[in-house]
Coordinates of C-alpha atoms in Angstrom, one line a residue:
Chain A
X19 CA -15.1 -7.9 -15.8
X20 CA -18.7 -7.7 -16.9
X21 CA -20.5 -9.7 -14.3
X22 CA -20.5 -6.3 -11.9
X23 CA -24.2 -6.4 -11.9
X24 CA -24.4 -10.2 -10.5
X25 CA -24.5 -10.5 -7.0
X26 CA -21.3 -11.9 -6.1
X27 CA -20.6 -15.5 -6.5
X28 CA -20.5 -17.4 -2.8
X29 CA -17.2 -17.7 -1.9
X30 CA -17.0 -21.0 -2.4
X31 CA -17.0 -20.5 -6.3
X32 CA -14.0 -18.3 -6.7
X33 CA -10.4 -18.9 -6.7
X34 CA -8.3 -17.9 -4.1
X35 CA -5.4 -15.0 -4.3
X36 CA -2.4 -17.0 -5.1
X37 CA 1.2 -15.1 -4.8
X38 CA 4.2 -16.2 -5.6
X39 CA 7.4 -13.8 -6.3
X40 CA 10.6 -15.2 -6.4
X41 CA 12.6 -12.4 -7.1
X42 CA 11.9 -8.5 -7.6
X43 CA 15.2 -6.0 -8.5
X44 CA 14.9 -2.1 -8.0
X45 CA 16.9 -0.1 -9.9
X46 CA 18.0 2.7 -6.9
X47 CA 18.7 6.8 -7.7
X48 CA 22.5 5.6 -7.6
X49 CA 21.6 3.1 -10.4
X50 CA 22.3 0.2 -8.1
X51 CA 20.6 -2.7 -8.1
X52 CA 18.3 -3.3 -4.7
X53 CA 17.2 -6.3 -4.4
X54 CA 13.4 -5.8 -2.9
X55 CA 12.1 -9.1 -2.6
X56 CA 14.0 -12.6 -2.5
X57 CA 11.3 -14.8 -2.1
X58 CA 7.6 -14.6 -0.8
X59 CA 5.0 -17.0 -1.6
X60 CA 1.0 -17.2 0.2
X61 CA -2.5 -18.0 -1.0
X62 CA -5.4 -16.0 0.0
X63 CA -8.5 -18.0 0.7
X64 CA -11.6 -16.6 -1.4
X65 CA -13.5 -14.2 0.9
X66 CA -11.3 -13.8 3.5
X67 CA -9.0 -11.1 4.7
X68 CA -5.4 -11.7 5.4
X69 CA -2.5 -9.1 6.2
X70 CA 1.0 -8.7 4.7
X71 CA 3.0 -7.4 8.0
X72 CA 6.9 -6.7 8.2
X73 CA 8.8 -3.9 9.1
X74 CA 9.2 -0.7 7.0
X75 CA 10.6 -0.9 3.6
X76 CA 10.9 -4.6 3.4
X77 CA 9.2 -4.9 0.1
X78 CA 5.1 -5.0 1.5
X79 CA 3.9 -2.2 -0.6
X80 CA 6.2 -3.5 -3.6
X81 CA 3.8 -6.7 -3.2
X82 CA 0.8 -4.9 -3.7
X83 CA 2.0 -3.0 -6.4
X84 CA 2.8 -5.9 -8.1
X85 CA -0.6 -7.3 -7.6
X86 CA -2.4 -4.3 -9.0
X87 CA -0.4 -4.7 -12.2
X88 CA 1.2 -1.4 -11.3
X89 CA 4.9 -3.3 -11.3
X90 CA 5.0 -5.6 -14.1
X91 CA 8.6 -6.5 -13.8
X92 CA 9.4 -9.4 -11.6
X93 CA 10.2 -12.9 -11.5
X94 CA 7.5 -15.3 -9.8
X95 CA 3.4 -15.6 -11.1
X96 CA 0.2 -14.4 -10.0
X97 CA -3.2 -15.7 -9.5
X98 CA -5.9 -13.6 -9.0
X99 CA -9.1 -14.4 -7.8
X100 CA -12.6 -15.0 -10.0
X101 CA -10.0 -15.2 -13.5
X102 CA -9.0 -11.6 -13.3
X103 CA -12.1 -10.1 -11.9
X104 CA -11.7 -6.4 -11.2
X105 CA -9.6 -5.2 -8.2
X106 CA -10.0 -2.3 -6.0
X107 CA -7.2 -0.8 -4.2
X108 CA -7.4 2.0 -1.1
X109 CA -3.8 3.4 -1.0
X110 CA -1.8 4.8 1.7
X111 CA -2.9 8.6 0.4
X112 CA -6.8 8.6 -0.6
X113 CA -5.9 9.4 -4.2
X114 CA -9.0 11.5 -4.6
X115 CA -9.5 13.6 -7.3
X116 CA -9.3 16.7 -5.9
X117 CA -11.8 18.2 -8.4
X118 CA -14.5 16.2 -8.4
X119 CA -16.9 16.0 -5.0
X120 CA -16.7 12.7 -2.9
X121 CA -19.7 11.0 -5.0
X122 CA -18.2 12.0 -8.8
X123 CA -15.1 10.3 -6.7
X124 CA -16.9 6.9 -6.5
X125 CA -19.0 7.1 -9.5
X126 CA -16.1 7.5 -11.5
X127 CA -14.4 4.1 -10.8
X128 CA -17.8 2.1 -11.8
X129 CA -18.2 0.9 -15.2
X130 CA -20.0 2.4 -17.5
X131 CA -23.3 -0.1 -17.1
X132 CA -23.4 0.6 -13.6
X133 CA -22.6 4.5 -13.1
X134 CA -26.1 5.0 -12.1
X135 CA -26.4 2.3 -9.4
X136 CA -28.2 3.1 -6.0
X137 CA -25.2 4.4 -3.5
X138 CA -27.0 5.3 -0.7
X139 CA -26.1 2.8 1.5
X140 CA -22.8 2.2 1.2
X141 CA -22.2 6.0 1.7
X142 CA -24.5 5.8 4.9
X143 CA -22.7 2.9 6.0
X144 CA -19.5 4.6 6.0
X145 CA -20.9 7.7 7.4
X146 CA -20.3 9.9 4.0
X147 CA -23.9 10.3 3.5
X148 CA -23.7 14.5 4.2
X149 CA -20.1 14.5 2.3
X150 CA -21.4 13.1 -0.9
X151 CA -20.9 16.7 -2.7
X152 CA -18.0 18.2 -0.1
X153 CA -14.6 17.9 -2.7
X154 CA -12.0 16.2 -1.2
X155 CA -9.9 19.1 -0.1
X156 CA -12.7 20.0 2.3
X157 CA -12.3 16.3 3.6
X158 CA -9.7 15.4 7.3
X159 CA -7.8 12.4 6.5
X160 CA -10.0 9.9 8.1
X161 CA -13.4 10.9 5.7
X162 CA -11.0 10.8 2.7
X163 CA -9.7 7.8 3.8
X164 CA -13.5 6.8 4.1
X165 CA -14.5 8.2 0.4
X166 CA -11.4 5.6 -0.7
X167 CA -12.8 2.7 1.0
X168 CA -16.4 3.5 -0.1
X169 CA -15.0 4.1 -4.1
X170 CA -13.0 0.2 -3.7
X171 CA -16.5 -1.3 -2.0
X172 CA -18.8 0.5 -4.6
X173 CA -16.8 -1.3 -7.8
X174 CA -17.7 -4.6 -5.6
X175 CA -14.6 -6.3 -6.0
X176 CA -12.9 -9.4 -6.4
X177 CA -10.3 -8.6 -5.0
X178 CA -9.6 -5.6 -2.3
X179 CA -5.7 -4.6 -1.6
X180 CA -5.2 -2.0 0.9
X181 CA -1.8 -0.3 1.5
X182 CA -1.8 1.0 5.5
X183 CA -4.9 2.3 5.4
X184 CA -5.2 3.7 8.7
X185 CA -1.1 5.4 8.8
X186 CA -0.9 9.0 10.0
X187 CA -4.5 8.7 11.8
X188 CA -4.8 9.4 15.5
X189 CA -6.2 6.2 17.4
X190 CA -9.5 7.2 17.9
X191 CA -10.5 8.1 14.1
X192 CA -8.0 4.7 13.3
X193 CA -9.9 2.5 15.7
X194 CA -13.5 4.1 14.5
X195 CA -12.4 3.5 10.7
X196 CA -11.0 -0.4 11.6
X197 CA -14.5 -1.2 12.8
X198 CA -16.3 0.7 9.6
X199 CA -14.3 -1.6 7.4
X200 CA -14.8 -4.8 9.1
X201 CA -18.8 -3.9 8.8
X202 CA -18.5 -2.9 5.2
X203 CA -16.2 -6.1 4.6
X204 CA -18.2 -8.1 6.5
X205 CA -21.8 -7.1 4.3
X206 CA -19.7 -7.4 1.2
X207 CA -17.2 -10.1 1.2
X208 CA -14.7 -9.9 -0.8
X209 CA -10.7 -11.8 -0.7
X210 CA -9.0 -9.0 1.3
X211 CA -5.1 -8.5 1.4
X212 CA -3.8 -5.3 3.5
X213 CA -0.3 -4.3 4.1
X214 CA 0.7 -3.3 7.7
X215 CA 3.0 -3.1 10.6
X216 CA 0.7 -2.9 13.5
X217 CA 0.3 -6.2 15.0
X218 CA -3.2 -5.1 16.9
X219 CA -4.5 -3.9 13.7
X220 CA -3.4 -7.1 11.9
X221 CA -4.9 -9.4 14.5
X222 CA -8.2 -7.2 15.0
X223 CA -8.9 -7.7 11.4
X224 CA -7.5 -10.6 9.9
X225 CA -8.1 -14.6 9.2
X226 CA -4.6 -15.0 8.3
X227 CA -1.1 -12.9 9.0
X228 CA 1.5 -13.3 6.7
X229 CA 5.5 -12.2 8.8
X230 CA 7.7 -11.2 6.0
X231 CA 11.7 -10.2 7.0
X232 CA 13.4 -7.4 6.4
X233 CA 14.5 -6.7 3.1
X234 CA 15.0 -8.4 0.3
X235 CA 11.9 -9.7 1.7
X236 CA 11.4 -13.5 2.5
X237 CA 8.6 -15.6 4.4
X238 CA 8.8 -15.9 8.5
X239 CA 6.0 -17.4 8.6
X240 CA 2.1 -17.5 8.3
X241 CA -0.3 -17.0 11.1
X242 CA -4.2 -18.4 10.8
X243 CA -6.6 -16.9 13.0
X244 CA -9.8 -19.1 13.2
X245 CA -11.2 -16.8 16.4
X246 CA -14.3 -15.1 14.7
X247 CA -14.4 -11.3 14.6
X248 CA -16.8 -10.5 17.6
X249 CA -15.2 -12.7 19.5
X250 CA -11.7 -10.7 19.9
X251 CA -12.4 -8.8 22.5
X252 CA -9.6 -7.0 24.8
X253 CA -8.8 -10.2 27.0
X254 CA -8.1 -12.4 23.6
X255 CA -6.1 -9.8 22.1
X256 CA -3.6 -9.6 25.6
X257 CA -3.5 -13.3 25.2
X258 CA -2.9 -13.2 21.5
X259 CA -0.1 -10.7 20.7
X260 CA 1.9 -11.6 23.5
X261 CA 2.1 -15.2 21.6
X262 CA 2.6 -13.8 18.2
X263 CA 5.1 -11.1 19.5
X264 CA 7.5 -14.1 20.9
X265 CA 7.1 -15.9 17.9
X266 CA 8.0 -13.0 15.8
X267 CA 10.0 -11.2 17.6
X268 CA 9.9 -7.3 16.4
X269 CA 6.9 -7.3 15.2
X270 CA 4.8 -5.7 17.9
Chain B
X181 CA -7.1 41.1 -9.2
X182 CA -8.5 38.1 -7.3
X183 CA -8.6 38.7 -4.2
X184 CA -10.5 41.8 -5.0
X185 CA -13.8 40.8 -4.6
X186 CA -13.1 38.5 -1.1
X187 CA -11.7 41.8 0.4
X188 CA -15.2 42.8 2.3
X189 CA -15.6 39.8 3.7
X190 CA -12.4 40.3 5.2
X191 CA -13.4 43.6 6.4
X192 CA -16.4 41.7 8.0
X193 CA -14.6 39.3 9.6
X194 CA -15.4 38.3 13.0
X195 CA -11.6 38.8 14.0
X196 CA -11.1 41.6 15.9
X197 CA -8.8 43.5 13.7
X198 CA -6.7 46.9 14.9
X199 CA -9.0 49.3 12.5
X200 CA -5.7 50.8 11.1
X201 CA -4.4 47.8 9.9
X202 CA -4.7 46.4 6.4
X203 CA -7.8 48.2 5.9
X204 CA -8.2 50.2 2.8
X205 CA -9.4 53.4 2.7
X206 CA -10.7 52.9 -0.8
X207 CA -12.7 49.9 -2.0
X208 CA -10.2 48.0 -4.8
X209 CA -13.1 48.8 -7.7
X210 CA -12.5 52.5 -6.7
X211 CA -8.8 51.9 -6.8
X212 CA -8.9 51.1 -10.4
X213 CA -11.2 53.6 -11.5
X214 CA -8.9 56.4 -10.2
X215 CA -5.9 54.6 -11.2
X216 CA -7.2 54.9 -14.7
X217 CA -8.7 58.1 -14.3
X218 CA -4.9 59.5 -13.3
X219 CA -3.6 58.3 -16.8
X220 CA -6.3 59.7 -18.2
X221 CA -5.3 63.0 -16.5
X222 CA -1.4 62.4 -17.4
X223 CA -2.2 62.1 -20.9
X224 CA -4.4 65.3 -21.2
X225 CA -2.2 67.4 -19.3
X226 CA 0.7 66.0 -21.8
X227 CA -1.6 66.5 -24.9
X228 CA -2.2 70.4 -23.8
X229 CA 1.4 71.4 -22.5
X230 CA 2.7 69.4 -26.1
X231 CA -0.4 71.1 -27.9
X232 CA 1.1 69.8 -30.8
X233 CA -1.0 66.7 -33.7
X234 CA 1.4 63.7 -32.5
X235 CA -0.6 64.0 -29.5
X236 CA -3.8 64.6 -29.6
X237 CA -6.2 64.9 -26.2
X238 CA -8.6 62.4 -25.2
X239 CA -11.8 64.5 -26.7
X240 CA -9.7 64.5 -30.5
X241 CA -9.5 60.2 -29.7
X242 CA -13.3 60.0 -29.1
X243 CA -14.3 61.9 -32.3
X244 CA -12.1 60.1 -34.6
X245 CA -13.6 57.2 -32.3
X246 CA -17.7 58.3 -32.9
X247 CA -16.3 59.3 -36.9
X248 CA -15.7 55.8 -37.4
X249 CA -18.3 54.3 -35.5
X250 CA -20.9 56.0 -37.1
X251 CA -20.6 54.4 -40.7
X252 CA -20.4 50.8 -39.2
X253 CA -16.6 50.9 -40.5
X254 CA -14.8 50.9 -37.0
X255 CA -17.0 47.4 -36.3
X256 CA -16.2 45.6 -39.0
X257 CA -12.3 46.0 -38.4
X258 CA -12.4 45.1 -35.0
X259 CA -14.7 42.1 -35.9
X260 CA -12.0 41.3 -38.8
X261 CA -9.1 41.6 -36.4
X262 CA -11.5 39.7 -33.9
X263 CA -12.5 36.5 -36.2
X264 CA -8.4 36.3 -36.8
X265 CA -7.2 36.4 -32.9
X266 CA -10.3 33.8 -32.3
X267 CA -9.5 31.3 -35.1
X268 CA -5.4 31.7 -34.6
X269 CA -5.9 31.0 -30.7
X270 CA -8.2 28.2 -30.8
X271 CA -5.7 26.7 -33.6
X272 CA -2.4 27.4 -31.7
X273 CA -3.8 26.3 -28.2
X274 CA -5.2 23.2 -29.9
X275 CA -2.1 22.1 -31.7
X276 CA 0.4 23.3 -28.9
X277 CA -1.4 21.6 -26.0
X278 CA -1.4 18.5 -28.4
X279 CA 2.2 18.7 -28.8
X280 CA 3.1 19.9 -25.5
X281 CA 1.3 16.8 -23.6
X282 CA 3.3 14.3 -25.7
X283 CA 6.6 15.7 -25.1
X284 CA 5.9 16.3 -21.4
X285 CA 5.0 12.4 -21.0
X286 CA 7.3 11.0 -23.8
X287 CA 11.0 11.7 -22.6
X288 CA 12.9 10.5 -26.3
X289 CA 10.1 12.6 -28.2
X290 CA 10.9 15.2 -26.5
X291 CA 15.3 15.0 -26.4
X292 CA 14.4 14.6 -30.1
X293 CA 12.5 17.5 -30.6
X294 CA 13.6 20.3 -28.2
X295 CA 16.1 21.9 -30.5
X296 CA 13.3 22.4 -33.0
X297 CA 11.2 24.2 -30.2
X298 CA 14.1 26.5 -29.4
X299 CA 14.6 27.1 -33.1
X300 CA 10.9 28.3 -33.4
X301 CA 10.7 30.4 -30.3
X302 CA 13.6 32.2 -31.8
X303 CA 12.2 33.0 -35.2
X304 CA 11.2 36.3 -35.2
X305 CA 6.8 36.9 -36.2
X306 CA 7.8 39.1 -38.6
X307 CA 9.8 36.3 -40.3
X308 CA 7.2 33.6 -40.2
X309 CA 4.2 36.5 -41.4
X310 CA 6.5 37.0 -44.5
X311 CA 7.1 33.6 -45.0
X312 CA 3.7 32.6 -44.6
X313 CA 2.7 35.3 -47.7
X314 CA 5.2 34.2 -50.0
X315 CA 4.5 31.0 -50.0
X316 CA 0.9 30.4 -49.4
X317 CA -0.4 33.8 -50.5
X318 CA -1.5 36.6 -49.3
X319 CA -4.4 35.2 -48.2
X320 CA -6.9 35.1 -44.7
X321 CA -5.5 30.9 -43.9
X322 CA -1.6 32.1 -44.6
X323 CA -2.7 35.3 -42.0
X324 CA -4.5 33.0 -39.3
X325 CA -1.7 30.2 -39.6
X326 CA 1.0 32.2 -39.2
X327 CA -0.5 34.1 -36.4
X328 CA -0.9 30.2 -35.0
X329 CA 2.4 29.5 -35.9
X330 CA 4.4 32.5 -33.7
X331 CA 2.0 31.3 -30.7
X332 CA 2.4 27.2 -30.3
X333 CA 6.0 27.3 -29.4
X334 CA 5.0 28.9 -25.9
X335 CA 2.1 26.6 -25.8
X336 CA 4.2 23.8 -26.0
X337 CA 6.6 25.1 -23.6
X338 CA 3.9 25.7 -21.1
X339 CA 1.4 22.7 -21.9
X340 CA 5.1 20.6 -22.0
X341 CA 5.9 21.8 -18.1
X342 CA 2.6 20.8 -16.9
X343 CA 2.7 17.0 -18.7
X344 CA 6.0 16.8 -16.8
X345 CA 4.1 17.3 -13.4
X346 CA 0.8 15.1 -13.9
X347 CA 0.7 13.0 -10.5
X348 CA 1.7 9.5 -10.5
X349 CA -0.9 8.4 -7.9
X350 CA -3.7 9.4 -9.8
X351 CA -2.5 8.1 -13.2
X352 CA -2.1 4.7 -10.5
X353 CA -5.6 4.9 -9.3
X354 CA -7.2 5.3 -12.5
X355 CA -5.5 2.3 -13.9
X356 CA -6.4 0.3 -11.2
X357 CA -10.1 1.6 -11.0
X358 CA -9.9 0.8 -15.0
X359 CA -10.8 3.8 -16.6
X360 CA -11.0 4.7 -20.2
X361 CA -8.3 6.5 -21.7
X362 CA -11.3 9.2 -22.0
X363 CA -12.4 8.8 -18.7
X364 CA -8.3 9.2 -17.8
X365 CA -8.2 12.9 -19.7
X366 CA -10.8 14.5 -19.0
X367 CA -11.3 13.3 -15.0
X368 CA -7.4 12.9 -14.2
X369 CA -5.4 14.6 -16.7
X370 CA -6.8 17.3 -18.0
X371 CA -8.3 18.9 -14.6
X372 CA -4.2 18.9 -13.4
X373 CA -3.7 21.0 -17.0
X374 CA -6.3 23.4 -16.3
X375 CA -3.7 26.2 -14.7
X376 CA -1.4 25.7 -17.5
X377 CA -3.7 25.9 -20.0
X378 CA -5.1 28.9 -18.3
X379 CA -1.6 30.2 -18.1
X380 CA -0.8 29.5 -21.9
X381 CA -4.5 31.3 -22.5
X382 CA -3.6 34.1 -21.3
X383 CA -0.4 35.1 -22.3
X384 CA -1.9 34.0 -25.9
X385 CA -4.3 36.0 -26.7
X386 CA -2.3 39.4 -25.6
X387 CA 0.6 37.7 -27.5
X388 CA -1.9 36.8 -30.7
X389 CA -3.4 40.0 -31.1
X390 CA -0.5 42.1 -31.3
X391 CA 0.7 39.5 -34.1
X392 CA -2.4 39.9 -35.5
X393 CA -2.1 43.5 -36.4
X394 CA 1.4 43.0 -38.0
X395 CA -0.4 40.3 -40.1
X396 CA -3.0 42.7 -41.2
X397 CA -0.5 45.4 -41.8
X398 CA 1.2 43.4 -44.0
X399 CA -1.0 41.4 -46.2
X400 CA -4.7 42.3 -45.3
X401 CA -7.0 44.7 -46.8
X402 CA -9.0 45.3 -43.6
X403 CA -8.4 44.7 -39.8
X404 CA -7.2 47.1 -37.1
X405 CA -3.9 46.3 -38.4
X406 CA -4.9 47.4 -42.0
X407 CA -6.2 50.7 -40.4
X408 CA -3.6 51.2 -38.5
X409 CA -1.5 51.6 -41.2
X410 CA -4.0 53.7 -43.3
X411 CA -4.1 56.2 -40.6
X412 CA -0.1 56.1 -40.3
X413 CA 0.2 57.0 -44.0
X414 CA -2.4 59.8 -43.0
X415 CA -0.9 60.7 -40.4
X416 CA -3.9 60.6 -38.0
X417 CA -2.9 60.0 -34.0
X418 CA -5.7 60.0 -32.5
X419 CA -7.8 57.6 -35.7
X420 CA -4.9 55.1 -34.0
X421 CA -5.5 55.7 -30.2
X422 CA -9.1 55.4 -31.0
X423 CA -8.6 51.5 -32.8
X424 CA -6.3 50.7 -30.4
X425 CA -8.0 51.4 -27.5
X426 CA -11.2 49.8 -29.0
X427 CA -9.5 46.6 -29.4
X428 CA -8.1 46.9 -26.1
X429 CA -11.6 47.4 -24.6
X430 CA -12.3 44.6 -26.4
X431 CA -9.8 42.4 -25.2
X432 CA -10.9 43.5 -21.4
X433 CA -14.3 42.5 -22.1
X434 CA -14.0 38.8 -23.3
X435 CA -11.3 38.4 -20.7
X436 CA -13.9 39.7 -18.0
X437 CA -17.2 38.1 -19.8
X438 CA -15.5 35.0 -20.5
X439 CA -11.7 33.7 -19.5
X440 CA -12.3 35.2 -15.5
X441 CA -15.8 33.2 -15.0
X442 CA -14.0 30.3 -16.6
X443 CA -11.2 30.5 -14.9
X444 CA -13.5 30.6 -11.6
X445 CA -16.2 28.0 -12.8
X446 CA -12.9 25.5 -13.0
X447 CA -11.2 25.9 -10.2
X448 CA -14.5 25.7 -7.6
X449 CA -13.1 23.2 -6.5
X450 CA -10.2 24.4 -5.0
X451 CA -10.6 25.3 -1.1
X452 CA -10.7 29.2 -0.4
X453 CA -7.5 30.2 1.8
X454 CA -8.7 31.8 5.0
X455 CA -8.7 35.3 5.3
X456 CA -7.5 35.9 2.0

């Protein structure tokens, strides 16, 4: 909580994201219960990035929440990494505050000791550098999108969640904001978990997929990728998903 | 009254518009003025045909108006009447908003204590001034807090509907980004208040001043209220056209000098609509 100001520890030192949910009830409009999640269970290794994919509604998001401590009720445990270190989230809408300007945005989310830290290039980095004092309404999609990834990298993180972060974006802007976060992950580690049902994302980005079923959501299976980054170009990917896609079928 | 001041940059727009259409032929500022100068005119005309001292002409209003001014007294009533509306609406908006916000975010609080709301916006001011007088005196607290007292109900109402739409997300984000229950209110909450406080503002202060002059009326020795009444006794129309309309003027002026800049200053943020 208060060791913001150290440089972050090497990965090595930290503790990695352990999940484990073994039962998560929805109450529904109809007062039903819906049964969300049946069983799930993965680990996270410190400072790397893995994906929660699975098709719509199957309980991904419902994870996350129950990560961020939004959803306390459930049956399972949690371990988060560096003993409850803080935790950034980018959610599927930016969640800007409309009236504040893209800076006041990030500034807002630091703690107190370290409102006044040097932004500069973490806003050039992600290409916000001339939006600092736009507001958000004056912002597409894909730069408030960006303002919500620089505002979870500026709080430097333990632990990063991100809930479809590039839905409802056309490609290009999509594929352009993939590689700004792999470069702004990759300068500042940090144990990664993203929710997603696009397999090329998932395998662009990713050291380890995570298949969940349909709902009440169970494990289909985990999927390591030990390829480095740079080296996933086109020709791996066509050998890749094809693979994955067979294995898990509907996923692609 | 917004959209006055955007209206030439319509006019300038590089659009190419159909001259006839939506053009004015008079500027909005002239608009008003000749609006007001026509009652103006209505009243006159009235005051001459009627010739009679229930209605006096506007030239009868500005002498009892300079009469008044003159020996200072005119001042110090409005500034009486003034220093009431001021303290009740700073008192009711502070207290309503208060009350409003937790029964807009706490559902039980607010099941409990609805029927006490309805109950209170039913009780007419003239009730709770009386009230107030008998049993704290007639004195300038029992005047300001019953003043106070006939405005929080419709603070509450209003502040209440705007608790009940504070966005989820945000109230998410900021207790994942961990801020301060300060931090919370016055970056998260209280910017999605703003039009409901602006709202309850305005409907106040018309609402608390008209109070205000019953209160005087009834328990003060000075205020426009208090010389209202003197005038009534006296019989002198136009003494009360001239208070009223200086309070009135006064009223225009903080709302112009004061809640309109505000109002602006707080909602910069908010992106223009085109062409509007």
């Amino acid at each position: 909580m208060s060791n913001l100001s150290k440089p972050i520890p090497p990965a090595g030192d930290q503790d990695a994201l352990e999940v484990e949910i073994r039962g998560k009830t929805f109450r529904g409009a109809d007062g039903d219960a819906v049964r969300a999640i049946d069983e799930i269970a993965f680990s996270v290794a410190p400072g790397s990035f893995a994906t929660l994919i699975g098709p719509s509604g199957c309980g991904k998001t419902t994870t996350l929440r129950i990560i961020l401590g939004l959803d306390r009720e459930f049956d399972g445990r949690l371990k988060l990494p560096a003993g409850g270190g803080r935790i950034a989230a980018v959610f599927q809408e930016p969640r800007l505050l409309p009236w504040r300007t893209v800076e006041e945005n990030v500034r807002l989310a630091l703690s107190d000791e370290d409102t006044g830290r040097d932004l500069d290039d973490l806003f050039a980095v992600l290409g916000l550098a001339e939006m600092r004092s736009r507001y958000p309404g004056e912002l597409s999609l894909g730069l408030a999108r960006r303002a919500a990834l620089a505002r979870a990298f500026a709080i430097r993180p333990s632990l990063l969640v991100l809930d479809e972060p590039f839905v409802s974006l056309d490609e290009q802007t999509a594929s352009r904001l993939r590689t700004l976060l792999t470069d702004v992950w990759s300068a500042r580690p940090t144990t990664a978990l993203m929710v997603t049902h696009n397999l090329r994302e998932a395998v662009q980005l990713s050291d380890r997929i995570i298949f969940l079923t349909e709902r009440p959501a169970r494990m289909r299976g985990v999927y390591d990728i030990t390829t480095p980054r740079a080296d996933r170009d086109a020709r791996w990917r066509e050998a890749t998903l094809p693979a994955l896609a067979k294995r898990y079928s509907g996923v692609l | 009254m917004a959209p006055d001041h955007r209206a030439d940059a319509t006019d300038t727009a590089l659009l190419q518009r159909p001259a006839a259409l939506g053009r004015p032929v008079f500027g909005p500022r002239l608009v008003t003025a000749l609006s007001l100068a026509g009652l103006l005119a209505l009243w006159w005309i009235a005051a001459i045909v009627a010739d009679s001292r229930v209605l006096p002409a506007p030239p009868a209003v500005a002498e009892a108006f300079w009469r008044d001014a003159a020996t200072g007294e005119l001042f110090f009533h409005l500034a009486m009447t003034l220093m009431r509306v001021i303290a009740a609406f700073v008192l009711a908006m502070a207290i309503g908003s208060v009350i409003g916000i937790v029964l807009g975010m706490n559902r039980e609080a607010n099941r409990f204590f609805d029927p006490w709301l309805i109950l209170f916006l039913n009780i007419p001011a003239l009730v709770v001034i009386v009230l107030a007088y008998i049993w704290f005196g007639l004195n300038e607290a029992a005047a300001i807090g019953a003043i106070a007292v006939n405005k929080i109900p419709n603070v509450v109402v209003t502040m209440r509907e705007g608790a009940r739409t504070l966005d989820r997300d945000l109230e998410e984000m900021a207790s994942v980004y961990r801020f301060s229950a300060g931090r919370t209110l016055r970056h998260v909450v209280l910017p999605q208040l703003q039009p409901y406080f602006a709202a309850a503002s305005r409907t106040g202060i018309s609402l608390i001043w008209k109070i205000a002059l019953v209160v005087e009326l009834l328990g003060r020795s000075n205020g426009v209220g208090f010389q209202i009444n003197l005038y009534f006794q006296l019989f002198d129309v136009a003494a009360i056209l001239a208070y009223t309309l200086a309070f009135v003027a006064v009223m225009l002026t903080i709302e112009f000098l004061l809640v309109q800049p505000f109002e602006a200053h707080s909602t910069r943020w908010r992106p223009r609509r085109a062409g509007s």
